[in-house]
Amino acid sequence: AETVEQTDAEMRAAMTALLQEAQESYDHPAGAYWVPRRMGGSAPTPEEAQVNDAVLALIPLFPLLGFLVNASVGRRLPKAVSGGLACLMMLAAFAVSVMQVMSLAAMPASAREIAQTLFTWIKSGDFVLDLTFRLDPLSALMILVITGIGSLIHIYSTAYMHEETDSDFARFFSYLNLFVSFMLVLVLGSNFLVMFVGWEGVGLCSYLLIGFYYVKKSAGDAAKKAFIVNRIGDYAFVLG
């Protein structure tokens, strides 16, 4: 009887150790979900965790970088450079999106989520609001559509807008890159305020793109209508 009890205790200890190891293989020190290693099943090291955490933010960051370059020095660049840069940033965002979606798909169905907290945005007493991006199956589909179809739109636009001057060409692609960046913030935001930043950014870029030919009265009027409609959307967004 004593031998049976000892064997039973050893089995329970072994099962507890296996469950703990399995939990560690999915949990990340910062709270994000992780894909277990295919070889060995051990948890990621802190260095690997830091690298993976930095990847999700690159998806909206690449188009934002394209906007900053074209908005600041794009007028001095030839069309091939400004347009090529905008397209390259989109393709880079699409590549990172595919990598993250593949990592998400490799996770168990009940734990398909990747979250990244960049910093604490608002802190007042017990209220804490972080700037956090979250990838789940729905947002994974959306980032593939935004970056994939968006890349094709950028490539098509290099020929469609080719008759414009160098400065207007760069201005258009800076607006287009910024538009995509805010769309990605909208679908990746993990809380209401981060989503609202993306929503407002999309509205701003819609106004800029619709009114791109601002010297035409029709374009200016259409941009104003879009701005007003977006304010109505803001009201509905806040109401939830």
Tab-separated table of C-alpha atoms in Angstrom:
chain	number	residue	atom	x	y	z
A	1	ALA	CA	0.000	0.000	0.000
A	2	GLU	CA	2.862	2.322	0.865
A	3	THR	CA	4.444	1.631	-2.549
A	4	VAL	CA	1.160	2.388	-4.338
A	5	GLU	CA	0.780	5.690	-2.441
A	6	GLN	CA	4.376	6.630	-3.265
A	7	THR	CA	3.855	5.837	-6.953
A	8	ASP	CA	0.618	7.857	-6.984
A	9	ALA	CA	2.383	10.854	-5.405
A	10	GLU	CA	5.171	10.665	-7.972
A	11	MET	CA	2.653	10.577	-10.823
A	12	ARG	CA	0.826	13.605	-9.441
A	13	ALA	CA	4.108	15.504	-9.114
A	14	ALA	CA	5.039	14.616	-12.694
A	15	MET	CA	1.645	15.760	-13.994
A	16	THR	CA	1.937	19.032	-12.090
A	17	ALA	CA	5.379	19.634	-13.581
A	18	LEU	CA	4.085	18.932	-17.101
A	19	LEU	CA	1.143	21.299	-16.670
A	20	GLN	CA	3.423	24.024	-15.354
A	21	GLU	CA	5.806	23.549	-18.283
A	22	ALA	CA	2.924	23.709	-20.754
A	23	GLN	CA	1.668	26.915	-19.165
A	24	GLU	CA	5.134	28.480	-19.324
A	25	SER	CA	5.421	27.562	-22.993
A	26	TYR	CA	2.420	29.769	-23.783
A	27	ASP	CA	2.753	32.563	-21.275
A	28	HIS	CA	5.056	35.504	-21.774
A	29	PRO	CA	6.457	37.576	-18.863
A	30	ALA	CA	4.570	40.665	-20.145
A	31	GLY	CA	1.309	38.775	-20.467
A	32	ALA	CA	1.207	38.187	-24.227
A	33	TYR	CA	0.351	34.827	-25.724
A	34	TRP	CA	3.150	32.939	-27.328
A	35	VAL	CA	3.513	30.167	-29.833
A	36	PRO	CA	5.298	27.251	-28.128
A	37	ARG	CA	8.587	26.266	-29.681
A	38	ARG	CA	8.235	23.354	-32.058
A	39	MET	CA	11.492	21.930	-30.766
A	40	GLY	CA	11.761	21.482	-27.025
A	41	GLY	CA	8.536	23.170	-25.872
A	42	SER	CA	10.295	25.612	-23.529
A	43	ALA	CA	9.182	29.194	-22.883
A	44	PRO	CA	10.825	32.057	-24.805
A	45	THR	CA	13.776	33.827	-23.276
A	46	PRO	CA	13.402	37.514	-22.248
A	47	GLU	CA	15.434	38.498	-25.315
A	48	GLU	CA	13.078	36.567	-27.618
A	49	ALA	CA	10.096	38.051	-25.828
A	50	GLN	CA	11.383	41.590	-26.443
A	51	VAL	CA	11.904	40.888	-30.150
A	52	ASN	CA	8.411	39.423	-30.581
A	53	ASP	CA	6.834	42.310	-28.682
A	54	ALA	CA	8.468	44.812	-31.041
A	55	VAL	CA	7.123	43.118	-34.174
A	56	LEU	CA	3.404	43.928	-33.869
A	57	ALA	CA	4.009	47.681	-33.672
A	58	LEU	CA	5.961	47.565	-36.925
A	59	ILE	CA	2.757	46.963	-38.911
A	60	PRO	CA	1.382	50.522	-38.518
A	61	LEU	CA	4.873	51.971	-38.051
A	62	PHE	CA	6.120	51.204	-41.571
A	63	PRO	CA	3.414	53.259	-43.363
A	64	LEU	CA	3.857	56.009	-40.774
A	65	LEU	CA	7.552	56.132	-41.606
A	66	GLY	CA	6.713	56.452	-45.302
A	67	PHE	CA	4.406	59.365	-44.481
A	68	LEU	CA	7.071	61.159	-42.448
A	69	VAL	CA	9.692	60.893	-45.187
A	70	ASN	CA	7.413	61.935	-48.057
A	71	ALA	CA	5.769	64.706	-46.031
A	72	SER	CA	9.120	66.199	-45.007
A	73	VAL	CA	11.484	65.733	-47.974
A	74	GLY	CA	9.250	64.162	-50.634
A	75	ARG	CA	9.005	67.340	-52.698
A	76	ARG	CA	12.757	67.145	-53.290
A	77	LEU	CA	12.633	63.532	-54.389
A	78	PRO	CA	11.867	62.185	-57.874
A	79	LYS	CA	8.584	60.349	-58.316
A	80	ALA	CA	10.285	56.976	-58.571
A	81	VAL	CA	11.831	57.434	-55.134
A	82	SER	CA	8.809	58.862	-53.286
A	83	GLY	CA	6.383	56.386	-54.870
A	84	GLY	CA	8.776	53.475	-54.474
A	85	LEU	CA	9.321	54.328	-50.801
A	86	ALA	CA	5.575	54.412	-50.115
A	87	CYS	CA	5.079	51.050	-51.846
A	88	LEU	CA	8.069	49.525	-50.049
A	89	MET	CA	6.681	50.554	-46.656
A	90	MET	CA	3.367	48.931	-47.539
A	91	LEU	CA	5.005	45.696	-48.660
A	92	ALA	CA	7.068	45.635	-45.458
A	93	ALA	CA	3.894	46.055	-43.374
A	94	PHE	CA	2.239	43.256	-45.371
A	95	ALA	CA	5.216	40.934	-44.782
A	96	VAL	CA	5.148	41.547	-41.029
A	97	SER	CA	1.368	41.046	-41.026
A	98	VAL	CA	1.741	37.661	-42.723
A	99	MET	CA	4.381	36.627	-40.177
A	100	GLN	CA	2.171	37.608	-37.248
A	101	VAL	CA	-0.908	35.919	-38.704
A	102	MET	CA	1.067	32.720	-39.228
A	103	SER	CA	2.209	32.861	-35.600
A	104	LEU	CA	-1.377	33.422	-34.517
A	105	ALA	CA	-2.636	30.509	-36.601
A	106	ALA	CA	-0.103	28.187	-34.975
A	107	MET	CA	-1.583	28.857	-31.539
A	108	PRO	CA	-4.337	26.760	-29.944
A	109	ALA	CA	-7.788	27.974	-30.978
A	110	SER	CA	-8.644	29.017	-27.431
A	111	ALA	CA	-5.522	31.166	-27.051
A	112	ARG	CA	-5.190	32.922	-30.408
A	113	GLU	CA	-4.202	36.387	-29.297
A	114	ILE	CA	-1.045	38.464	-29.423
A	115	ALA	CA	-0.933	41.663	-27.385
A	116	GLN	CA	1.736	44.340	-27.188
A	117	THR	CA	1.763	47.224	-24.726
A	118	LEU	CA	3.932	50.099	-25.923
A	119	PHE	CA	3.610	52.389	-22.900
A	120	THR	CA	1.172	53.681	-20.289
A	121	TRP	CA	-0.783	56.455	-21.972
A	122	ILE	CA	-3.026	57.740	-19.165
A	123	LYS	CA	-2.723	57.121	-15.435
A	124	SER	CA	-4.950	58.765	-12.862
A	125	GLY	CA	-5.385	57.111	-9.506
A	126	ASP	CA	-6.625	53.578	-10.079
A	127	PHE	CA	-7.395	54.293	-13.730
A	128	VAL	CA	-4.632	53.132	-16.066
A	129	LEU	CA	-4.867	53.194	-19.854
A	130	ASP	CA	-2.120	51.615	-21.940
A	131	LEU	CA	-1.337	52.110	-25.601
A	132	THR	CA	-1.769	48.472	-26.538
A	133	PHE	CA	-2.100	46.655	-29.839
A	134	ARG	CA	-3.994	43.355	-29.952
A	135	LEU	CA	-4.065	40.763	-32.710
A	136	ASP	CA	-6.862	38.192	-32.779
A	137	PRO	CA	-8.455	36.230	-35.661
A	138	LEU	CA	-10.706	39.138	-36.694
A	139	SER	CA	-7.993	41.803	-36.630
A	140	ALA	CA	-5.647	39.344	-38.363
A	141	LEU	CA	-8.028	39.187	-41.321
A	142	MET	CA	-8.323	42.971	-41.356
A	143	ILE	CA	-4.575	43.683	-41.358
A	144	LEU	CA	-4.091	41.265	-44.255
A	145	VAL	CA	-6.784	43.064	-46.239
A	146	ILE	CA	-5.486	46.540	-45.358
A	147	THR	CA	-1.821	45.852	-46.063
A	148	GLY	CA	-2.346	43.423	-48.942
A	149	ILE	CA	-4.973	45.348	-50.914
A	150	GLY	CA	-3.379	48.595	-49.774
A	151	SER	CA	-0.060	47.562	-51.337
A	152	LEU	CA	-1.790	46.910	-54.663
A	153	ILE	CA	-3.508	50.310	-54.483
A	154	HIS	CA	-0.177	52.012	-53.836
A	155	ILE	CA	1.463	50.256	-56.769
A	156	TYR	CA	-1.444	51.121	-59.086
A	157	SER	CA	-1.367	54.747	-57.922
A	158	THR	CA	2.257	55.202	-58.980
A	159	ALA	CA	1.063	55.032	-62.589
A	160	TYR	CA	-2.320	56.696	-62.041
A	161	MET	CA	-0.750	59.818	-60.439
A	162	HIS	CA	2.326	59.919	-62.656
A	163	GLU	CA	1.253	63.135	-64.430
A	164	GLU	CA	1.369	65.099	-61.177
A	165	THR	CA	4.326	67.250	-60.185
A	166	ASP	CA	6.972	65.764	-57.901
A	167	SER	CA	5.679	67.688	-54.876
A	168	ASP	CA	2.022	66.756	-55.449
A	169	PHE	CA	3.005	63.150	-56.170
A	170	ALA	CA	4.865	62.912	-52.848
A	171	ARG	CA	2.019	64.679	-51.034
A	172	PHE	CA	-0.495	62.158	-52.348
A	173	PHE	CA	1.571	59.179	-51.231
A	174	SER	CA	2.226	60.733	-47.834
A	175	TYR	CA	-1.557	61.012	-47.335
A	176	LEU	CA	-2.069	57.449	-48.579
A	177	ASN	CA	0.587	56.019	-46.248
A	178	LEU	CA	-0.861	57.921	-43.295
A	179	PHE	CA	-4.346	56.665	-44.185
A	180	VAL	CA	-3.185	53.055	-44.028
A	181	SER	CA	-1.274	53.624	-40.781
A	182	PHE	CA	-4.376	54.973	-39.032
A	183	MET	CA	-6.503	52.130	-40.414
A	184	LEU	CA	-4.076	49.668	-38.864
A	185	VAL	CA	-4.206	51.503	-35.524
A	186	LEU	CA	-8.004	51.317	-35.712
A	187	VAL	CA	-8.162	47.535	-36.217
A	188	LEU	CA	-5.258	46.719	-33.867
A	189	GLY	CA	-6.248	48.978	-30.977
A	190	SER	CA	-7.052	46.956	-27.876
A	191	ASN	CA	-9.142	49.603	-26.120
A	192	PHE	CA	-11.690	52.259	-27.007
A	193	LEU	CA	-9.372	55.285	-26.990
A	194	VAL	CA	-6.674	53.685	-29.146
A	195	MET	CA	-9.369	52.686	-31.633
A	196	PHE	CA	-10.739	56.234	-31.516
A	197	VAL	CA	-7.316	57.650	-32.426
A	198	GLY	CA	-7.289	55.380	-35.465
A	199	TRP	CA	-10.871	56.355	-36.322
A	200	GLU	CA	-10.093	60.083	-36.182
A	201	GLY	CA	-6.938	59.578	-38.214
A	202	VAL	CA	-8.876	57.749	-40.925
A	203	GLY	CA	-11.366	60.629	-41.008
A	204	LEU	CA	-8.565	63.179	-41.317
A	205	CYS	CA	-6.915	61.297	-44.174
A	206	SER	CA	-10.255	60.901	-45.945
A	207	TYR	CA	-10.635	64.683	-45.817
A	208	LEU	CA	-7.096	65.190	-47.158
A	209	LEU	CA	-7.419	62.651	-49.968
A	210	ILE	CA	-10.888	63.723	-51.094
A	211	GLY	CA	-9.749	67.342	-51.109
A	212	PHE	CA	-6.395	66.560	-52.729
A	213	TYR	CA	-7.164	68.872	-55.673
A	214	TYR	CA	-8.081	71.645	-53.267
A	215	VAL	CA	-7.870	74.316	-55.997
A	216	LYS	CA	-11.087	72.877	-57.446
A	217	LYS	CA	-14.227	74.013	-55.679
A	218	SER	CA	-15.889	70.641	-56.213
A	219	ALA	CA	-13.024	68.858	-54.434
A	220	GLY	CA	-13.135	71.312	-51.539
A	221	ASP	CA	-16.900	70.914	-51.159
A	222	ALA	CA	-16.639	67.109	-51.246
A	223	ALA	CA	-13.931	67.198	-48.554
A	224	LYS	CA	-16.137	69.374	-46.337
A	225	LYS	CA	-19.038	66.947	-46.753
A	226	ALA	CA	-16.780	64.053	-45.803
A	227	PHE	CA	-15.587	65.989	-42.747
A	228	ILE	CA	-19.160	66.655	-41.585
A	229	VAL	CA	-20.252	63.050	-42.135
A	230	ASN	CA	-17.220	61.871	-40.162
A	231	ARG	CA	-18.307	64.090	-37.231
A	232	ILE	CA	-21.680	62.317	-37.291
A	233	GLY	CA	-19.763	59.041	-37.222
A	234	ASP	CA	-17.802	60.311	-34.209
A	235	TYR	CA	-21.048	60.851	-32.328
A	236	ALA	CA	-22.227	57.314	-33.096
A	237	PHE	CA	-18.787	55.922	-32.196
A	238	VAL	CA	-18.830	57.606	-28.784
A	239	LEU	CA	-22.359	56.345	-28.100
A	240	GLY	CA	-21.080	52.818	-28.844
